[in-house]
CSV table of C-alpha atoms and ligand atoms in Angstrom, one decimal:
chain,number,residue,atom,x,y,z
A,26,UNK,CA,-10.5,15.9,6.3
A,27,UNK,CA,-8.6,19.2,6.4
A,28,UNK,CA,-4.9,19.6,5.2
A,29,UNK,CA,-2.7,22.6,5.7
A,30,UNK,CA,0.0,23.4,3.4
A,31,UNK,CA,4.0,24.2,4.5
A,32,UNK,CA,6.1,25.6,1.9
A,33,UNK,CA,10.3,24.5,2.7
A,34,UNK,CA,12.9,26.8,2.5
A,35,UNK,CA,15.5,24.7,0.7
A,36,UNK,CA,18.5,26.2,-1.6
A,37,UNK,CA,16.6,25.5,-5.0
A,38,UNK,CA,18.0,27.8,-7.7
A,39,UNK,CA,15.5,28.9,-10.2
A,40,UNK,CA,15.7,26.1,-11.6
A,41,UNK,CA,15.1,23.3,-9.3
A,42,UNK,CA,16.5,19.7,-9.8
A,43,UNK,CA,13.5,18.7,-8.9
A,44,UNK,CA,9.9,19.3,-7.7
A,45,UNK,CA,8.4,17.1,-5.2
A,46,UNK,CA,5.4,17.0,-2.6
A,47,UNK,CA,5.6,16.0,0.6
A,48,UNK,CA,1.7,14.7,1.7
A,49,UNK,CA,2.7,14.2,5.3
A,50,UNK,CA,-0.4,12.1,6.9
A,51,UNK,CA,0.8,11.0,10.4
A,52,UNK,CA,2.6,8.2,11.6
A,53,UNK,CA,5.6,7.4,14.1
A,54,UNK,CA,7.6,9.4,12.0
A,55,UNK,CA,6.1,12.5,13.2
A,56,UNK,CA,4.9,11.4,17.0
A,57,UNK,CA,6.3,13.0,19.7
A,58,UNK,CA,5.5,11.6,23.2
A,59,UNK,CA,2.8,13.4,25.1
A,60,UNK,CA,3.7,13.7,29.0
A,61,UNK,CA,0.1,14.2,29.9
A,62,UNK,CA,-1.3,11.2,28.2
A,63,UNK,CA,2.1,9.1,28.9
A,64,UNK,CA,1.5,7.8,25.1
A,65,UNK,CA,2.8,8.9,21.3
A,66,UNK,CA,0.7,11.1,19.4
A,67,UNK,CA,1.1,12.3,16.0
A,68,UNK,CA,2.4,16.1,15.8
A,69,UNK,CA,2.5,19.0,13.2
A,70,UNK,CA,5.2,18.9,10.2
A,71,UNK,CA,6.7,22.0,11.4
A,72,UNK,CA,8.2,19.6,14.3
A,73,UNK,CA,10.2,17.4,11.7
A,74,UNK,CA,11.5,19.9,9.8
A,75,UNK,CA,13.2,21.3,12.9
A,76,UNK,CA,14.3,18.2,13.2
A,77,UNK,CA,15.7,17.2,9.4
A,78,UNK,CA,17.9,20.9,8.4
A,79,UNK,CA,19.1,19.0,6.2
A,80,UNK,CA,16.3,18.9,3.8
A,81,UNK,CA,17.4,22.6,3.4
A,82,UNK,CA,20.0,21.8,1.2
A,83,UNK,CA,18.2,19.9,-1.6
A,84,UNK,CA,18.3,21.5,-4.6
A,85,UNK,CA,14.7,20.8,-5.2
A,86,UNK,CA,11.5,22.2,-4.9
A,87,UNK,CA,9.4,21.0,-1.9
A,88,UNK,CA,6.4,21.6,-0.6
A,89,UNK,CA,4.6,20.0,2.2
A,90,UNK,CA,0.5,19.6,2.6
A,91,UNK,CA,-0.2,17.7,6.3
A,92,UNK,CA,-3.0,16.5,7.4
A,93,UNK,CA,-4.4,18.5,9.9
A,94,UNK,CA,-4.2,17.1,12.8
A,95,UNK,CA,-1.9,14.3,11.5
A,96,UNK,CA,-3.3,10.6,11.7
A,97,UNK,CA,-1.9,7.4,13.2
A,98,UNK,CA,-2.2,4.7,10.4
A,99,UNK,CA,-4.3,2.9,12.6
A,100,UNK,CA,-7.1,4.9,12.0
A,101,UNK,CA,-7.0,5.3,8.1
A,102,UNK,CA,-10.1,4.9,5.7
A,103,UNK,CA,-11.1,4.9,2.1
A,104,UNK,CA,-11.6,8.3,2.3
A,105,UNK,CA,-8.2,8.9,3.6
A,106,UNK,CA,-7.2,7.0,0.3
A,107,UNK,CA,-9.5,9.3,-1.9
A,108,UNK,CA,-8.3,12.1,-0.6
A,109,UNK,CA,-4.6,11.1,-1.0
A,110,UNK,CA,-5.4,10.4,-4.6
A,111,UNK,CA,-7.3,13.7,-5.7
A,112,UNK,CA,-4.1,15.3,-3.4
A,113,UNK,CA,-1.7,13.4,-6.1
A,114,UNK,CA,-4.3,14.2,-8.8
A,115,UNK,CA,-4.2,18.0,-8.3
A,116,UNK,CA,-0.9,18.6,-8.1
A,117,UNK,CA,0.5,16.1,-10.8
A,118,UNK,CA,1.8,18.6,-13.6
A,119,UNK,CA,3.3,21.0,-10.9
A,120,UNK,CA,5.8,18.4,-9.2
A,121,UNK,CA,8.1,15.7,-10.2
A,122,UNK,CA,7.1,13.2,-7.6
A,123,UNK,CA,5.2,12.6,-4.7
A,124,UNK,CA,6.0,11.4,-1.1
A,125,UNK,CA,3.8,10.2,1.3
A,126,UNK,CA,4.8,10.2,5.2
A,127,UNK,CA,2.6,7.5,6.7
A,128,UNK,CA,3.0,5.1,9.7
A,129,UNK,CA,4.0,1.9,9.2
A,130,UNK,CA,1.1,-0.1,10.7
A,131,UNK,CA,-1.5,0.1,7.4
A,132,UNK,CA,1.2,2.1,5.2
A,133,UNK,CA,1.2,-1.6,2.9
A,134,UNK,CA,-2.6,-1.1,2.7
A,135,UNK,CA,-2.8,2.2,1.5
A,136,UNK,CA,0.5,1.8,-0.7
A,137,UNK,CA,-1.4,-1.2,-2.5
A,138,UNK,CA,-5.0,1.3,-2.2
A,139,UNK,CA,-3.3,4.0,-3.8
A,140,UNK,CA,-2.1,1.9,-7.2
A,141,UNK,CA,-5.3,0.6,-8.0
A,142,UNK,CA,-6.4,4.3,-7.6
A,143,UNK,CA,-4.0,5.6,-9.3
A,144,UNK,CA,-4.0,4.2,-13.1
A,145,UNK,CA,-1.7,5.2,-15.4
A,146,UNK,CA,0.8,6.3,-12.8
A,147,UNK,CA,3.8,7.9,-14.3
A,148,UNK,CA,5.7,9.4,-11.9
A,149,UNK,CA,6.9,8.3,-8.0
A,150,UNK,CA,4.7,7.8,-5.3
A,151,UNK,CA,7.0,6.9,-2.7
A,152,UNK,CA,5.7,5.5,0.4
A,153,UNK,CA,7.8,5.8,3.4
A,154,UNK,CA,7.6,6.3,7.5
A,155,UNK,CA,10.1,5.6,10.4
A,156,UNK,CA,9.9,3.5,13.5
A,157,UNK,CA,11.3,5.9,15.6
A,158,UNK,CA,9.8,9.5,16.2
A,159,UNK,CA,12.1,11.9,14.0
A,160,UNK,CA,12.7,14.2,17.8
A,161,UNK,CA,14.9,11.2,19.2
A,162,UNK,CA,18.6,10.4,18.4
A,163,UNK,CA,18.3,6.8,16.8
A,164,UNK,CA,15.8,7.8,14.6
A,165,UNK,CA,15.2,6.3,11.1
A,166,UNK,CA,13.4,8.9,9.9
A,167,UNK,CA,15.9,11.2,8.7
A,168,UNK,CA,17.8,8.5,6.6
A,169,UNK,CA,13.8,7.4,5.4
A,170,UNK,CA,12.9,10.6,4.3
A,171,UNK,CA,15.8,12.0,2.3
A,172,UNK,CA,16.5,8.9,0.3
A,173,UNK,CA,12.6,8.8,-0.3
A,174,UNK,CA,12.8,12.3,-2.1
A,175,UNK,CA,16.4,11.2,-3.5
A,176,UNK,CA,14.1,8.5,-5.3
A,177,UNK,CA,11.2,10.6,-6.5
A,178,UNK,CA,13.5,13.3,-7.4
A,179,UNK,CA,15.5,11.0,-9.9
A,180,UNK,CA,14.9,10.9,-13.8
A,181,UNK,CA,16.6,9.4,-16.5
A,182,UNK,CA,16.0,10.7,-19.9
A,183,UNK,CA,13.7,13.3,-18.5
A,184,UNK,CA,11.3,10.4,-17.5
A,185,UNK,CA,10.7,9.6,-13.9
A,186,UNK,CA,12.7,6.8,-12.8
A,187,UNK,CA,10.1,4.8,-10.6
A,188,UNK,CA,6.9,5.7,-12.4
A,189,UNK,CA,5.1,4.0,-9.7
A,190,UNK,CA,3.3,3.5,-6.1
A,191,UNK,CA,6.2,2.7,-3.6
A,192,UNK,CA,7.4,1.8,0.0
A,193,UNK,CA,11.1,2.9,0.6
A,194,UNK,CA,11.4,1.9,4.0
A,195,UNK,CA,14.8,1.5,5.6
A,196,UNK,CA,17.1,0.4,2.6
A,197,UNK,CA,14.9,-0.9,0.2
A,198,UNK,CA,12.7,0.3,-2.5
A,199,UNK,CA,9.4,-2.1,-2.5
A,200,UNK,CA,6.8,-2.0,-4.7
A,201,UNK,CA,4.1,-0.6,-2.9
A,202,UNK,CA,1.4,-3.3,-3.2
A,203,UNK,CA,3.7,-6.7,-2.7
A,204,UNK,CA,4.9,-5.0,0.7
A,205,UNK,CA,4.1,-6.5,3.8
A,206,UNK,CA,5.1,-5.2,7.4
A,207,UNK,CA,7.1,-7.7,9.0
A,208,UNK,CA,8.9,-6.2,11.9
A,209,UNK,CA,7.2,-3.7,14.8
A,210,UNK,CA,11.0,-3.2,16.5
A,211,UNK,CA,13.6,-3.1,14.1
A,212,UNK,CA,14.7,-1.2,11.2
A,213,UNK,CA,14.0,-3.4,8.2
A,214,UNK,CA,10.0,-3.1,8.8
A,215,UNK,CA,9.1,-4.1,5.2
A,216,UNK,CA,9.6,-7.1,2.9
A,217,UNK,CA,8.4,-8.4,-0.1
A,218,UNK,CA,8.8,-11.8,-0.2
A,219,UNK,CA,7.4,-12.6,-4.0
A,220,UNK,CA,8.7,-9.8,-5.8
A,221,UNK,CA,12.3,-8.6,-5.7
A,222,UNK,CA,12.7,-4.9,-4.7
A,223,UNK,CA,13.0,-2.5,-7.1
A,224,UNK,CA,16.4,-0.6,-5.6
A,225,UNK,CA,18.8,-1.1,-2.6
A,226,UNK,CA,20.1,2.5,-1.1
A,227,UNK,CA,23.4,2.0,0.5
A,228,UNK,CA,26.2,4.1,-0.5
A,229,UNK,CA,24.6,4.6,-3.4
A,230,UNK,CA,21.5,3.7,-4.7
A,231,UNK,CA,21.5,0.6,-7.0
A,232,UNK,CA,18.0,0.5,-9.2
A,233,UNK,CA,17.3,-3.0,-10.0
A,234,UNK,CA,15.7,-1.9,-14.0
A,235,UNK,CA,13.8,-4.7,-14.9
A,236,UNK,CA,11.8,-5.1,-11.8
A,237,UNK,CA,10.4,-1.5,-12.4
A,238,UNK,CA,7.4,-0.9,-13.7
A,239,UNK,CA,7.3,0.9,-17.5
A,240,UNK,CA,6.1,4.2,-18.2
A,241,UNK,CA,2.4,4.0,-19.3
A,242,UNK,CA,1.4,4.9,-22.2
A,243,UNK,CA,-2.0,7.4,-21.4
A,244,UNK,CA,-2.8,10.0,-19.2
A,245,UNK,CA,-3.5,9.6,-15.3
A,246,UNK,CA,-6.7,8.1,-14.6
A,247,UNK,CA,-7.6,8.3,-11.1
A,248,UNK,CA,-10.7,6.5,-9.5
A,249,UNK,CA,-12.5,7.5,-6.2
A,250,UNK,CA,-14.6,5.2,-5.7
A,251,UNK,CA,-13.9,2.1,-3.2
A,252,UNK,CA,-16.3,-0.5,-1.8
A,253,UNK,CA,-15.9,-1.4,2.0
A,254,UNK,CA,-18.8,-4.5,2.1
A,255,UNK,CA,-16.1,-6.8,1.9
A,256,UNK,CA,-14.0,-9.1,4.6
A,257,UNK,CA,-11.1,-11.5,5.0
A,258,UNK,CA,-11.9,-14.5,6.7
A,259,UNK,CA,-8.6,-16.1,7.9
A,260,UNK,CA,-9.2,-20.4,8.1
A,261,UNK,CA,-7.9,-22.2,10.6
A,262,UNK,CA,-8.1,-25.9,11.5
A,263,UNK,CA,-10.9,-26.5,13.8
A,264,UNK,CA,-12.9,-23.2,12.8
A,265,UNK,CA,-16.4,-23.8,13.2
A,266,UNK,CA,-19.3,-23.6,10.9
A,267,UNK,CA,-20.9,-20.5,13.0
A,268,UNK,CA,-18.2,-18.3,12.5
A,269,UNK,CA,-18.2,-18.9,8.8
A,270,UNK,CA,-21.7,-18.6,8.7
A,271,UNK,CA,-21.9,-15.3,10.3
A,272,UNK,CA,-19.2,-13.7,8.7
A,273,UNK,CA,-20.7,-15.0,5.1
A,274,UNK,CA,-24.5,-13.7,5.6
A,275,UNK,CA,-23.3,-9.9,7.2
A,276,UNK,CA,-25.7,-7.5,5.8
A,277,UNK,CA,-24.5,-6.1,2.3
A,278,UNK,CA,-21.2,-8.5,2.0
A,279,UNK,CA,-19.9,-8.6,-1.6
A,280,UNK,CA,-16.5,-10.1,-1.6
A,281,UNK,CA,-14.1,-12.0,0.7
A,282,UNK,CA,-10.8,-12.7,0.8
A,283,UNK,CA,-10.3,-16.5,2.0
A,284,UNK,CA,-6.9,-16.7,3.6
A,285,UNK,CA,-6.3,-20.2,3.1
A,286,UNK,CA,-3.3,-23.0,4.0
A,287,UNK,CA,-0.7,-23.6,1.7
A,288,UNK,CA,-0.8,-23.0,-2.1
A,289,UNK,CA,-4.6,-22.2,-1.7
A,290,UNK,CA,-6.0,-25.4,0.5
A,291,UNK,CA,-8.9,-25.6,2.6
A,292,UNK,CA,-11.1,-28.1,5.0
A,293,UNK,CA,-13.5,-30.3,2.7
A,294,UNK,CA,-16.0,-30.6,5.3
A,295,UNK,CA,-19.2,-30.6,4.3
A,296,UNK,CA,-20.7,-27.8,5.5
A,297,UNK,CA,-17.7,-25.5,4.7
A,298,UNK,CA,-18.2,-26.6,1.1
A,299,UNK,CA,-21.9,-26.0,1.5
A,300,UNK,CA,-21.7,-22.3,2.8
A,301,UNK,CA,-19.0,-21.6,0.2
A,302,UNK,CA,-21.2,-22.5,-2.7
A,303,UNK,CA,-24.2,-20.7,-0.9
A,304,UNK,CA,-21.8,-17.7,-1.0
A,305,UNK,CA,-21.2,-17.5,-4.8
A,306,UNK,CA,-24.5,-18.6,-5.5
A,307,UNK,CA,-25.4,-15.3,-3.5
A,308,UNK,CA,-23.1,-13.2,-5.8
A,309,UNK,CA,-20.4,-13.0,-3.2
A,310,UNK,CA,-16.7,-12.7,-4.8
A,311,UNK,CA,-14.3,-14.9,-2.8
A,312,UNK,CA,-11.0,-14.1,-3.6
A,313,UNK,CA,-8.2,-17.3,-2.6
A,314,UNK,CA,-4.4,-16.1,-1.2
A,315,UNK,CA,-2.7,-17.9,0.9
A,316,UNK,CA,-1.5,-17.5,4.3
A,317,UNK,CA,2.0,-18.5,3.5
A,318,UNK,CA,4.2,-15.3,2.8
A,319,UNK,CA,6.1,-17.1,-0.1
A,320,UNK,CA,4.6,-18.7,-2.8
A,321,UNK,CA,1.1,-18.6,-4.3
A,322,UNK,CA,-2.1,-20.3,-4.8
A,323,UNK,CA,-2.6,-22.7,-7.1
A,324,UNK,CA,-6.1,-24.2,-6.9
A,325,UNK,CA,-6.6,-27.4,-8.0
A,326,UNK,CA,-3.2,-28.6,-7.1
A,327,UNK,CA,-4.2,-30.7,-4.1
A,328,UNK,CA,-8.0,-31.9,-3.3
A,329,UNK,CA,-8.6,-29.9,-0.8
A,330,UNK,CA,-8.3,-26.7,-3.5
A,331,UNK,CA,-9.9,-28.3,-6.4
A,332,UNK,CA,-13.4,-27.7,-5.3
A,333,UNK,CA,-12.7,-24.1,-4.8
A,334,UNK,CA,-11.8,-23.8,-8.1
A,335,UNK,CA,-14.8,-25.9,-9.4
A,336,UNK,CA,-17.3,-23.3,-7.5
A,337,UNK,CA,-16.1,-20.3,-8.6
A,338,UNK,CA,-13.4,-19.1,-6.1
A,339,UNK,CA,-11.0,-17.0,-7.7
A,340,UNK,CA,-7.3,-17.8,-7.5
A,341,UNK,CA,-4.8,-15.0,-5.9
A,342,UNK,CA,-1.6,-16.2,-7.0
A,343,UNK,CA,1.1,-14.9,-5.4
A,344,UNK,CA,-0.8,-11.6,-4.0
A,345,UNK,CA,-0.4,-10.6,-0.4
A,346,UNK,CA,-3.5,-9.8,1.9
A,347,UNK,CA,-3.1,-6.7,1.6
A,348,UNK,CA,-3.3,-5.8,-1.8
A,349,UNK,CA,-5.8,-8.6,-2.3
A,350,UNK,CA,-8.6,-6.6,0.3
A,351,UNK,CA,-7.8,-3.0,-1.0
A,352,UNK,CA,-8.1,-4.4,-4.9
A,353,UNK,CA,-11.4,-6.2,-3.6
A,354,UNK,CA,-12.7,-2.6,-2.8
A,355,UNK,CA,-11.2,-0.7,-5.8
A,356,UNK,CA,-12.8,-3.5,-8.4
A,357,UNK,CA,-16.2,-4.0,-6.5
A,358,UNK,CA,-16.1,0.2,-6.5
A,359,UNK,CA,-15.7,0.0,-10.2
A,360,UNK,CA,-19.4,-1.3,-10.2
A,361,UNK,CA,-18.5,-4.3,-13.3
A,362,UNK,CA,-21.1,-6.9,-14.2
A,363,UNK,CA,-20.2,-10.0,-12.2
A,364,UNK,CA,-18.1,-11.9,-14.6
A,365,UNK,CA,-16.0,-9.3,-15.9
A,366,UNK,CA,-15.6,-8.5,-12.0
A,367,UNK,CA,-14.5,-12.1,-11.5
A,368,UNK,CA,-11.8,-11.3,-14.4
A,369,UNK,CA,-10.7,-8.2,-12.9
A,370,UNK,CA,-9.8,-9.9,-9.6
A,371,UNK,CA,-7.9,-12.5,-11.3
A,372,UNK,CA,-6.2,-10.1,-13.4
A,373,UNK,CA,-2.6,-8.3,-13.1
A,374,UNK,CA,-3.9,-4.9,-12.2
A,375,UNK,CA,-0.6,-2.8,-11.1
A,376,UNK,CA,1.8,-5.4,-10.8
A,377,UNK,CA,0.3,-7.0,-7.6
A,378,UNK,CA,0.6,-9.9,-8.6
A,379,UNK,CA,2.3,-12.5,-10.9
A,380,UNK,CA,0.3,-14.4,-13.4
B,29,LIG,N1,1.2,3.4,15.0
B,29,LIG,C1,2.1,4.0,14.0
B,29,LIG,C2,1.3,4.2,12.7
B,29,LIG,O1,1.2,3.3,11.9
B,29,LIG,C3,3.2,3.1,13.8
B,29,LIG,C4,4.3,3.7,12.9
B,29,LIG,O2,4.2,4.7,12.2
B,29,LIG,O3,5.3,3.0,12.7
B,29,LIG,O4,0.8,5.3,12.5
């Protein structure tokens, strides 16, 4: 993966308010529609800040790396993830905070991805993208972007304010891994449904304190390593037992993510019950989060959890898919004997969940 770096012109004085990065990956944000190919296609950062002068008049430091060529979100990997974390990991003593420009599509994956990688996070990593190309006169990008480096610009104390992984997406601050896309056509293409968001830009920005993560206490730790051999398997009624039996023997599968009815329910046929237990008996983590996008598992609750929780299935709580897949391949990465694996998953990691 190659990146190229941009350096911004703005009006910092020698002292800057600020120092942030811009890591601009790809995305709508930066897409530009290509007459040839009658389709959108990611373009060079050099096109958006043509577009956004007045990033010019921050006084703040900024600097741009892009991907080169830029990405749609749809085609992001773990290594895309690595890379963005050794990017933040390089850079970390020279800047103040960190934005990411990333399509929408998979932005709550990699948002989630980057705070397990990222541990002892103490400044902003603020997420954000547009749903409009930034060339076109309705875009969101413009109002996206500067309130994004607004937030990681802002300290109190000398202390970045949001020492965390974030989405800022249209006017609200989200912690990154309880964000969920919900809209492909309007504005307001994030929500997090069980956490509360952690600001509200409007006229002015209103931080909500005691949602916000606290400063950590040691230095950055930052992991590379993340395990792919995993899968969700999404249950609906009438599924039938070769689909769960083909997805639960694929070569080199370690842990699943059961997306399951309710507050954590599932069929008690037989021989789901049966290829479950054969599952765990194999060593395979399955990991139980519900389908619903409010509320949370609680196995054991109704029948048709309780055996779950009898063979071994580990509860989610109130985690979204999202975050529940990408911390299935950041713990199985961490290479853990299987019980303390089983402990991790259930544990509160980087606030993705609610115990
Ligand atoms: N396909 C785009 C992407 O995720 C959509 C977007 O940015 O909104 O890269």
């Amino acid at each position: 993966m190659k990146v190229v770096k941009v350096e911004i012109d703005t009006a910092a004085p020698a002292d800057p308010e600020a120092s942030i990065l811009i890591i601009y990956t790809g995305g709508t944000i930066g897409m530009a529609f290509d007459e040839k190919a009658k389709h959108l296609v990611p373009f060079n950062f050099n096109m958006i800040l043509d577009k956004v002068p007045e990033l010019q008049q921050f006084k703040y430091l900024l600097t741009v790396i892009s991907l080169d060529p830029p990405i749609d979100s749809s085609n992001v990997t773990i290594p895309t993830w690595v890379m963005l974390a050794r990017l933040i990991e390089d850079n970390y003593e020279h800047y103040d905070g960190f934005v990411i420009l990333h399509g929408t599509d998979t932005m709550a994956y990699s948002a989630s991805a980057l705070s397990y990688l990222l541990e002892n996070l103490n400044k902003p990593v603020i997420f954000t993208g547009a749903q409009v190309p930034i060339g076109r006169v309705r875009t969101d990008a413009r109002e996206n972007l500067i309130t994004a480096l607004q937030i990681a610009a802002t300290k109190t104390d000398g202390h970045s304010l949001v020492p965390e992984v974030c989405i800022f997406f249209h006017t609200l601050l989200l912690r990154g891994n309880r964000g969920k896309k919900v809209e492909s056509s309007h504005f307001n293409a994030f929500k997090s449904e069980n956490y509360p968001f952690l600001a509200k830009a409007g006229v002015n920005i209103d931080y909500y304190w005691s949602y916000i993560r606290p400063h950590a206490t040691g230095p950055l730790k930052v992991h590379y390593h993340m395990d792919n051999n995993v899968a969700i398997l999404k249950l609906f009624p009438g599924i039938t037992k070769p689909v769960v039996e083909s997805l639960l023997h694929v070569p080199g599968l370690k842990g699943v993510v059961l997306e399951t009815f309710g507050a954590g329910n599932a069929p008690t046929n037989p021989w789901l019950i049966a290829l479950l237990q054969d599952a765990i008996n194999r060593g395979i983590f399955i990991l139980n989060v519900s389908q619903c996008d409010e509320g949370r598992v609680d196995q054991g609750r109704y029948e048709t959890s309780k055996y779950l929780l009898n063979m071994g299935v580990i509860g989610g709580a109130d985690i979204t898919s999202d975050a529940a897949i990408t911390k299935m391949m950041y713990v199985l990465g961490l290479n853990l004997e299987p019980e303390l694996t089983k402990q991790v998953l259930a544990m509160d990691l980087r606030g993705e969940i609610t115990i």
